[in-house]
C-alpha cells in the first residue's frame, strides 16, 4: 500500500520552511533531493553514539561502526541486486565513481583504443574520460542523439570498432529526462566484448535498479540524489573487472602490507577505498534506501510519472514554450524555455516566489550546443512533490511571463 | 559633473523607495532598457564576461582622462545590473575606478538578491571594469 502524500511530506522537515517569505516549492530534485528525518537522524545518531574509525580499532565503538558501515554495503548490494558485496565500492559520489573507472580501467588499455560516451552526458561522464584519454593516448568518440533527445542507436553501432574498449552512458539524462535503453546498449556492446558503464545519478531515485538484469559492467550513483547524504556515492562494478583494475588512489584501508620494497593491496572492495570514508553518510544511505523501499520504488515512479505528465500537458497548453526531450517513456525531469524570456530572468523571479528550480546549462554543454541554446529552465520531481505545487508553479510562471511581456 | 559617490548615492536612494521585491526588479529591468544600443559586432568573445549564467558584454573607451563604459546582456535583469554599474562608473578617471568603493551595491540590496553563482557575474563585471581602468592607466597615464 502506498502511503499518503502527506505522510511522505511530513518526513521532510525542510518542506515546512519558507523562502523569500513564500512556502518553499522544491523542484530541483535532479540536483539533489531533500532528506527525510530518518536520514537526518541516522547521521546525527552516528556522531552521538557510534563515532569512531572503521576497519581499524579493536575497541567496541570501532567494531560497531564497522558493522554498521558494512551493513550499509549489504543494503546497497541488495538494493541494486548486485551479486556480491565485493562489487559495491563506496565513493564520494557519481563523479568520483566515474573518475575511478576512467583512471583505473583505462590503465589496462593500449594507445589508440577508444571510449564512447554520448552527447547527452553530464560533464561528470565526459571530462574524466577526456582526461584519461589525453593521458593515455586514447580516442573519445561521441554517440549522437536525435532531435527528440533519444540516443541514435544506429550511429552508436556505426562508431563501435575492434578498438572500442568501453561505452559510458547515462541511464537517464539530467536535462532531457530521456530513459536510455540500457539493456539494448549492453547487448550491443557485449556482443563486441565491450563493457558498459551506466551513469545512474538520475535513475537511482526513480527506477528500480537491478544491475544483474541490466547486465551493465559498472553502475555509478550518488546518495544525495536519492534522499541520502552528500559526499557519499557508489560504484558498482562486476567483480571480474574490479579484480583486474589497479587501485585508483593510495592510502590507508586499501593496502594489505606496505614496505618501501613494494606494497600489496587489499582485497575487494577495500582496494578502491583509500582513506577514512564518510561513515555517517554511508550509514545514512541505508536509511535512505529504507525510506524509498517503505514507499515502494514503483510507487514513487508512478506518482512522479503522473506529476510529469500533468506538468508537461499544462506547459504545452501555455504556449510560447519550447520543451526539450522525449514526450513518452521519460523521467521526471522537464527542461523548457519560455520564448523570448531568458531562463536566468525567469529563474530569478520564480525564486522570489518561493520556487527552487534550476537554470543554466546543467553541466551538459555539448548537449546545449546540439540544441543551439545557452541553457534551459529545469524542474524535476521527487516523491514528495504534489499537483498543487505544480499548479502554484504554473501560476507563477504566468506572472513571470506578464512581467517580461 | 557628479562623482562616483554621488551617482551611487543617487541610485541607492532611487531603490530605497521600493518595499516590494517585484517593484525593485521591475526598476532594474527598466534601467537596463535605458542603455544605449550595443552593436552586435561588439558582442564578441573578447568582450564577454565569464562566470555569468547569462551573457554579458562590456566595452570601455578612454577620452581625456575619463573612462566610458558600454554593455549589454541577453538577460534583462543582468542587463539592468550592468546598466547600473555603467551609470555609476562611466565618466570617472582610471584612479577613481580602481579605488572606488562598491558598497552601494549592498545598499541597493542587489547583493542580497544575487546568489553566489549569480553574484559571480556581478563580481565579474566589476572586476572587468577595474581591469579596464588599470589598463588605461598604464597606457595613458605615465606613472612618475
Ligand atoms: C547524470 C548525472 N551524472 C553525474 C552527476 C554528478 O553527480 P555528483 O555531483 O553527485 O557526483 C549528476 C549530477 O547532477 C548527473 O545528473
XYZ file of C-alpha atoms and ligand atoms in Angstrom:
565
model
C 0.000 0.000 0.000
C 1.312 3.373 -0.945
C 1.489 5.888 1.921
C -0.469 9.123 1.606
C 1.451 12.034 0.173
C 1.015 13.878 3.463
C 2.747 11.057 5.313
C 5.659 11.306 2.926
C 5.870 15.091 3.096
C 5.752 15.137 6.875
C 9.045 13.243 6.938
C 10.832 16.171 5.291
C 11.371 18.993 7.788
C 12.704 21.374 5.140
C 9.396 21.346 3.251
C 7.868 23.379 6.086
C 10.203 26.282 5.668
C 9.618 29.474 3.793
C 11.979 31.101 1.337
C 11.667 34.751 0.403
C 8.535 34.858 2.535
C 6.847 32.143 0.469
C 6.237 28.487 1.086
C 9.099 26.519 -0.430
C 8.314 24.651 -3.638
C 11.294 22.420 -4.247
C 11.573 21.409 -7.891
C 15.345 20.991 -8.071
C 15.428 17.314 -7.205
C 17.637 16.491 -10.168
C 20.385 18.478 -8.465
C 19.775 16.939 -5.059
C 16.738 15.628 -3.210
C 15.708 16.755 0.249
C 16.375 14.436 3.169
C 13.786 12.613 5.261
C 14.057 12.781 9.037
C 15.245 9.157 9.170
C 18.344 10.041 7.178
C 18.987 13.216 9.153
C 18.645 11.327 12.436
C 20.882 8.490 11.268
C 23.680 10.986 10.600
C 23.401 12.708 13.929
C 22.835 9.460 15.789
C 26.088 8.168 14.387
C 28.069 11.095 15.745
C 26.249 10.984 19.063
C 26.585 7.292 19.734
C 28.884 5.459 17.383
C 31.592 7.746 16.086
C 34.956 6.054 15.648
C 37.059 4.967 12.706
C 36.119 1.887 10.743
C 38.093 -1.252 9.895
C 40.869 -0.340 12.323
C 40.342 -0.419 16.033
C 39.731 -3.404 18.224
C 37.632 -1.316 20.542
C 33.891 -1.503 20.942
C 32.902 1.631 19.044
C 35.134 0.894 16.106
C 33.657 -2.564 15.817
C 30.107 -1.207 15.979
C 30.938 1.451 13.418
C 32.449 -1.114 11.099
C 29.426 -3.388 11.421
C 27.056 -0.527 10.622
C 29.221 0.575 7.695
C 29.396 -2.927 6.248
C 25.659 -3.380 6.792
C 25.186 -0.312 4.620
C 27.203 -2.039 1.921
C 24.920 -5.017 2.212
C 21.791 -2.854 1.893
C 23.209 -1.221 -1.229
C 24.082 -4.636 -2.649
C 20.531 -5.847 -2.106
C 19.020 -2.564 -3.257
C 20.613 -2.788 -6.707
C 20.721 -6.594 -6.761
C 24.481 -6.960 -7.064
C 25.857 -10.483 -6.730
C 28.336 -9.713 -4.000
C 29.285 -7.010 -1.521
C 32.694 -7.019 -3.164
C 31.064 -5.284 -6.104
C 29.986 -2.280 -4.026
C 32.651 0.421 -3.739
C 31.844 3.477 -1.643
C 32.975 6.771 -3.154
C 32.045 10.387 -2.609
C 29.581 10.470 -5.460
C 28.819 9.649 -9.069
C 31.635 11.905 -10.184
C 34.247 10.061 -8.160
C 32.832 6.694 -9.180
C 33.259 7.594 -12.845
C 36.716 9.073 -12.277
C 37.739 5.848 -10.574
C 36.807 3.794 -13.625
C 38.168 6.381 -16.040
C 41.569 6.330 -14.356
C 41.850 2.718 -13.321
C 40.153 0.906 -16.177
C 41.931 2.886 -18.897
C 45.315 1.861 -17.457
C 44.532 -1.575 -18.907
C 44.202 -0.123 -22.423
C 46.590 0.480 -25.287
C 47.341 3.682 -27.128
C 44.857 4.058 -29.999
C 41.995 2.307 -28.214
C 38.751 4.257 -27.952
C 35.994 5.001 -25.444
C 32.460 6.054 -26.366
C 30.246 8.447 -24.410
C 27.031 10.086 -25.561
C 26.141 13.644 -26.496
C 23.653 13.858 -23.623
C 26.142 13.100 -20.830
C 26.658 15.216 -17.747
C 30.175 16.708 -17.665
C 30.920 14.098 -14.983
C 30.707 11.407 -17.632
C 32.710 13.365 -20.196
C 35.604 15.166 -18.547
C 37.041 12.169 -16.618
C 37.235 10.327 -19.952
C 38.820 13.301 -21.697
C 41.496 13.455 -19.016
C 42.149 9.722 -19.185
C 42.184 9.704 -22.987
C 44.595 12.590 -23.128
C 46.952 10.977 -20.626
C 46.911 7.583 -22.290
C 46.627 8.393 -25.992
C 43.071 7.065 -26.326
C 40.335 8.409 -28.542
C 37.000 9.635 -27.155
C 34.070 9.058 -29.526
C 30.621 10.591 -29.275
C 27.371 8.674 -29.559
C 24.936 11.135 -31.120
C 21.277 11.812 -30.343
C 18.198 12.581 -32.402
C 16.356 15.912 -32.308
C 13.757 14.493 -29.940
C 16.515 13.684 -27.488
C 16.866 9.949 -27.977
C 20.119 8.101 -28.353
C 20.809 7.305 -32.024
C 21.442 3.564 -31.734
C 22.324 3.175 -35.396
C 25.001 5.824 -35.168
C 26.256 4.202 -31.968
C 26.589 0.855 -33.749
C 28.498 2.575 -36.532
C 31.202 4.043 -34.286
C 31.949 0.817 -32.429
C 35.037 -0.955 -33.755
C 37.528 -3.508 -32.508
C 39.466 -0.817 -30.632
C 36.382 0.289 -28.641
C 37.036 -0.636 -25.019
C 34.183 0.912 -23.050
C 30.844 2.668 -23.532
C 29.741 5.227 -20.917
C 26.092 6.204 -20.950
C 23.601 7.947 -18.669
C 20.695 5.796 -17.599
C 18.561 8.944 -17.555
C 19.561 12.314 -18.994
C 19.656 15.040 -16.343
C 18.445 17.565 -18.922
C 16.044 15.711 -21.190
C 14.660 13.041 -18.900
C 15.371 10.508 -21.648
C 15.500 6.954 -20.332
C 18.187 5.236 -22.352
C 17.654 1.612 -23.437
C 20.469 0.260 -21.301
C 19.714 -3.412 -21.898
C 19.797 -2.929 -25.643
C 23.040 -0.960 -25.464
C 24.600 -3.559 -23.177
C 23.583 -6.352 -25.545
C 25.117 -4.496 -28.475
C 28.290 -3.758 -26.515
C 28.685 -7.242 -25.064
C 28.322 -8.843 -28.466
C 31.537 -6.932 -29.222
C 33.068 -7.752 -25.808
C 32.825 -4.131 -24.711
C 31.930 -3.288 -21.100
C 29.331 -0.606 -20.340
C 29.407 1.998 -17.578
C 25.995 3.373 -16.645
C 25.758 6.803 -15.011
C 22.800 6.151 -12.733
C 22.817 9.534 -10.963
C 19.376 10.419 -12.337
C 17.786 6.986 -12.315
C 18.516 5.523 -8.909
C 15.785 7.505 -7.118
C 13.160 6.902 -9.791
C 13.526 3.412 -11.253
C 14.055 0.037 -9.691
C 17.716 -0.706 -10.356
C 18.695 -4.305 -10.930
C 22.292 -4.479 -12.113
C 22.031 -8.168 -12.829
C 19.071 -7.615 -15.106
C 20.672 -4.568 -16.775
C 23.868 -6.619 -17.063
C 25.950 -3.441 -17.158
C 29.569 -3.717 -16.055
C 29.656 -0.555 -13.955
C 26.878 1.495 -12.393
C 27.592 4.817 -10.656
C 25.286 6.860 -8.418
C 25.162 9.455 -5.631
C 23.380 9.063 -2.291
C 22.344 12.722 -2.256
C 20.124 12.342 -5.302
C 18.190 9.516 -3.619
C 17.269 11.143 -0.282
C 20.663 10.385 1.253
C 23.602 12.495 2.369
C 26.016 14.488 0.281
C 29.547 13.219 -0.138
C 28.560 9.561 -0.463
C 28.334 7.615 -3.667
C 28.547 4.119 -5.011
C 30.394 2.410 -7.780
C 29.010 -0.979 -8.647
C 31.419 -2.973 -10.769
C 31.415 -6.557 -11.899
C 33.962 -8.425 -9.866
C 35.805 -9.664 -12.946
C 36.617 -6.062 -13.887
C 37.317 -4.783 -10.399
C 39.756 -7.645 -9.837
C 41.707 -6.694 -12.955
C 41.732 -2.962 -12.315
C 44.587 -1.393 -10.328
C 43.886 0.830 -7.285
C 42.707 4.356 -8.028
C 44.100 6.152 -5.010
C 46.677 5.067 -2.484
C 46.499 5.408 1.274
C 45.211 3.672 4.357
C 42.499 0.994 4.172
C 43.333 -0.059 0.637
C 46.576 -1.881 1.460
C 47.460 -5.290 2.825
C 51.144 -4.645 3.579
C 53.269 -1.619 2.964
C 57.017 -1.565 2.649
C 59.423 0.537 0.651
C 60.267 -2.549 -1.349
C 56.719 -2.953 -2.515
C 53.164 -2.686 -1.260
C 50.433 -5.273 -1.587
C 46.871 -4.187 -1.944
C 43.810 -5.133 -0.001
C 41.028 -7.242 -1.417
C 37.809 -6.009 -2.935
C 36.057 -3.777 -2.170
C 38.693 -2.162 0.092
C 41.292 -1.985 -2.681
C 39.368 1.004 -4.051
C 38.547 2.692 -0.740
C 41.622 4.627 0.319
C 41.380 6.728 3.448
C 38.648 7.260 6.014
C 35.271 7.248 4.293
C 32.158 9.268 5.126
C 30.932 6.693 7.619
C 27.947 8.641 8.931
C 26.732 9.433 5.438
C 27.195 5.870 4.292
C 25.206 4.510 7.215
C 22.524 7.126 6.488
C 22.365 5.786 2.925
C 20.831 2.578 4.232
C 18.194 4.780 5.892
C 17.545 6.463 2.526
C 17.115 3.041 0.952
C 14.722 2.069 3.728
C 12.741 5.268 3.104
C 12.395 4.502 -0.596
C 11.515 0.877 -0.041
C 8.867 1.751 2.535
C 7.003 3.741 -0.123
C 7.944 1.346 -2.879
C 10.161 2.480 -5.736
C 7.480 1.552 -8.265
C 5.026 3.766 -6.354
C 7.471 6.657 -6.340
C 7.972 6.223 -10.078
C 4.244 6.079 -10.726
C 3.496 9.282 -8.784
C 6.353 11.139 -10.437
C 5.083 9.939 -13.785
C 1.662 11.445 -13.061
C 3.235 14.725 -11.969
C 5.398 14.788 -15.087
C 2.505 14.123 -17.461
C 0.404 16.752 -15.734
C 3.165 19.367 -15.881
C 4.044 18.550 -19.496
C 0.420 18.891 -20.598
C -0.081 22.199 -18.772
C 3.190 23.643 -20.015
C 2.313 22.672 -23.572
C -1.097 24.365 -23.204
C 0.583 27.516 -22.030
C 2.047 28.182 -25.482
C 5.186 30.107 -26.442
C 7.270 27.467 -24.786
C 9.911 25.057 -26.048
C 10.079 21.698 -24.313
C 13.149 19.506 -24.648
C 13.335 15.747 -24.564
C 11.017 12.928 -25.483
C 7.273 13.048 -24.895
C 6.877 9.468 -23.791
C 8.936 7.000 -21.801
C 10.684 9.759 -19.913
C 11.686 10.551 -16.385
C 10.503 13.371 -14.127
C 12.979 15.957 -15.408
C 11.468 18.691 -17.584
C 13.658 21.202 -19.398
C 11.985 24.105 -21.139
C 12.405 27.641 -22.405
C 9.831 30.412 -22.453
C 10.064 32.154 -25.784
C 11.873 35.496 -25.553
C 12.486 35.182 -21.820
C 15.962 34.372 -20.591
C 15.989 31.421 -18.165
C 18.095 33.457 -15.741
C 15.456 36.217 -15.643
C 12.594 33.786 -15.147
C 14.519 31.725 -12.589
C 15.400 34.816 -10.580
C 11.763 35.891 -10.291
C 10.480 32.364 -9.631
C 12.973 32.147 -6.794
C 11.380 35.258 -5.288
C 8.073 33.395 -5.456
C 9.477 30.520 -3.409
C 10.167 28.135 -6.261
C 13.513 26.336 -6.408
C 14.325 25.280 -9.936
C 17.473 25.067 -11.967
C 18.551 27.350 -14.780
C 21.638 27.187 -16.937
C 23.464 24.508 -18.855
C 23.005 21.739 -16.253
C 26.628 20.633 -16.678
C 25.791 19.413 -20.175
C 27.315 21.961 -22.537
C 27.747 19.576 -25.504
C 24.007 18.898 -25.295
C 23.211 22.635 -25.146
C 25.345 23.113 -28.239
C 23.400 20.367 -30.023
C 20.159 22.278 -29.457
C 21.848 25.617 -30.185
C 20.938 27.100 -26.802
C 22.796 28.595 -23.848
C 20.674 26.963 -21.193
C 17.200 25.964 -20.109
C 14.964 26.097 -17.089
C 14.552 22.718 -15.470
C 12.049 21.343 -12.995
C 12.493 17.860 -11.589
C 10.242 15.985 -9.199
C 10.630 13.670 -6.231
C 8.350 11.513 -4.088
C 7.100 14.463 -2.003
C 6.004 16.791 -4.812
C 2.330 17.441 -5.497
C -0.100 18.568 -8.189
C -0.877 21.649 -6.026
C 2.778 22.639 -6.147
C 2.760 22.323 -9.930
C -0.363 24.500 -10.088
C 1.318 27.186 -7.984
C 4.396 26.935 -10.188
C 2.310 27.352 -13.349
C 0.537 30.388 -11.897
C 3.905 31.876 -11.006
C 5.196 31.180 -14.480
C 2.224 33.084 -15.908
C 3.117 36.044 -13.717
C 6.710 35.935 -14.883
C 5.563 35.950 -18.493
C 3.415 39.014 -17.833
C 6.318 40.850 -16.215
C 8.551 40.342 -19.215
C 5.952 40.881 -21.921
C 29.662 66.563 -13.295
C 28.955 64.226 -10.382
C 31.440 61.743 -8.963
C 31.111 58.013 -8.318
C 29.970 58.536 -4.747
C 27.203 60.949 -5.732
C 25.989 58.791 -8.587
C 25.897 55.654 -6.482
C 24.128 57.510 -3.641
C 21.504 58.639 -6.111
C 20.877 55.096 -7.348
C 20.719 53.753 -3.795
C 18.173 56.497 -2.990
C 16.065 55.572 -6.025
C 15.986 51.966 -4.881
C 15.100 52.835 -1.300
C 11.536 53.808 -2.286
C 10.685 50.200 -3.188
C 9.475 47.859 -0.449
C 8.304 45.195 -2.819
C 10.862 42.915 -4.478
C 8.869 42.901 -7.686
C 8.985 46.693 -7.969
C 12.700 46.531 -7.390
C 13.180 44.043 -10.186
C 10.889 45.958 -12.492
C 13.044 49.005 -11.822
C 16.249 47.056 -12.565
C 14.709 45.888 -15.844
C 13.697 49.487 -16.709
C 17.212 50.750 -16.030
C 18.515 48.082 -18.390
C 16.283 49.380 -21.144
C 17.881 52.799 -20.816
C 21.239 51.502 -22.002
C 22.247 52.780 -25.447
C 22.110 50.231 -28.246
C 25.124 47.921 -28.199
C 26.015 46.764 -31.704
C 26.117 43.035 -32.358
C 29.669 43.360 -33.659
C 30.785 44.251 -30.139
C 29.241 41.080 -28.730
C 32.498 39.278 -29.266
C 34.083 36.625 -27.060
C 36.757 39.111 -26.006
C 34.112 41.444 -24.552
C 32.209 38.647 -22.843
C 32.372 38.453 -19.052
C 32.894 34.904 -17.880
C 31.290 33.458 -14.787
C 27.758 34.537 -15.617
C 24.747 32.334 -16.349
C 23.653 34.935 -18.816
C 25.931 36.528 -21.379
C 27.233 39.996 -20.536
C 29.453 42.096 -22.738
C 31.253 45.218 -21.558
C 33.472 47.589 -23.530
C 35.361 50.680 -22.412
C 36.707 53.813 -24.053
C 39.195 56.345 -22.716
C 38.664 60.046 -23.504
C 40.563 62.908 -21.872
C 41.249 61.209 -18.596
C 37.812 59.666 -18.289
C 36.583 56.133 -18.948
C 33.225 55.485 -20.626
C 31.689 52.044 -20.467
C 29.072 50.394 -22.672
C 27.488 46.993 -22.326
C 24.646 44.593 -22.905
C 23.284 41.239 -21.770
C 20.884 38.676 -23.157
C 19.089 38.567 -19.780
C 17.117 41.646 -18.769
C 17.930 41.531 -15.064
C 21.623 41.144 -15.797
C 21.381 43.969 -18.314
C 19.841 46.169 -15.632
C 22.645 45.363 -13.229
C 25.247 46.066 -15.931
C 23.494 49.328 -16.664
C 23.681 50.402 -13.012
C 27.423 49.721 -12.909
C 27.916 51.563 -16.186
C 25.968 54.606 -14.968
C 27.949 54.749 -11.754
C 31.411 54.195 -13.164
C 31.290 55.908 -16.577
C 32.956 59.317 -16.640
C 35.318 58.557 -13.782
C 39.093 58.575 -14.028
C 41.067 55.323 -14.004
C 42.248 56.040 -10.466
C 38.728 56.676 -9.196
C 37.542 53.398 -10.694
C 40.488 51.404 -9.402
C 39.930 52.723 -5.882
C 36.147 53.001 -5.851
C 34.063 51.576 -3.058
C 31.319 49.344 -4.404
C 29.377 49.169 -1.153
C 26.423 50.908 -2.809
C 25.580 47.506 -4.276
C 24.842 46.286 -0.779
C 22.830 49.419 -0.021
C 20.643 48.823 -3.075
C 20.179 45.316 -1.776
C 21.461 43.899 -5.026
C 23.937 41.552 -3.495
C 21.447 40.008 -1.098
C 19.248 39.162 -4.064
C 22.002 37.537 -6.028
C 23.120 34.069 -5.079
C 26.880 33.442 -5.066
C 26.897 31.990 -8.576
C 24.897 34.912 -9.881
C 26.935 37.312 -7.827
C 29.909 35.889 -9.659
C 28.510 37.616 -12.687
C 28.276 40.870 -10.775
C 31.775 40.435 -9.394
C 32.969 39.510 -12.875
C 31.577 42.764 -14.267
C 33.169 44.855 -11.535
C 36.475 43.051 -11.947
C 36.437 43.581 -15.710
C 35.663 47.298 -15.332
C 38.513 47.705 -12.860
C 40.835 45.833 -15.218
C 39.945 48.290 -17.985
C 40.826 51.131 -15.634
C 44.188 49.575 -14.800
C 44.938 49.013 -18.492
C 44.021 52.603 -19.470
C 46.001 53.978 -16.579
C 49.163 52.199 -17.607
C 48.638 53.083 -21.263
C 47.726 56.779 -20.978
C 48.947 57.932 -17.628
C 52.677 57.622 -17.258
C 53.491 56.784 -13.718
C 56.035 59.275 -12.433
C 23.527 12.441 -14.994
C 24.449 12.922 -13.904
N 25.671 12.412 -13.802
C 26.523 12.801 -12.836
C 26.175 13.762 -11.914
C 27.168 14.173 -10.874
O 26.785 13.760 -9.609
P 27.614 14.174 -8.324
O 27.814 15.646 -8.408
O 26.759 13.764 -7.188
O 28.910 13.439 -8.370
C 24.916 14.332 -11.984
C 24.526 15.388 -11.027
O 23.984 16.402 -11.340
C 24.025 13.901 -13.001
O 22.802 14.434 -13.116
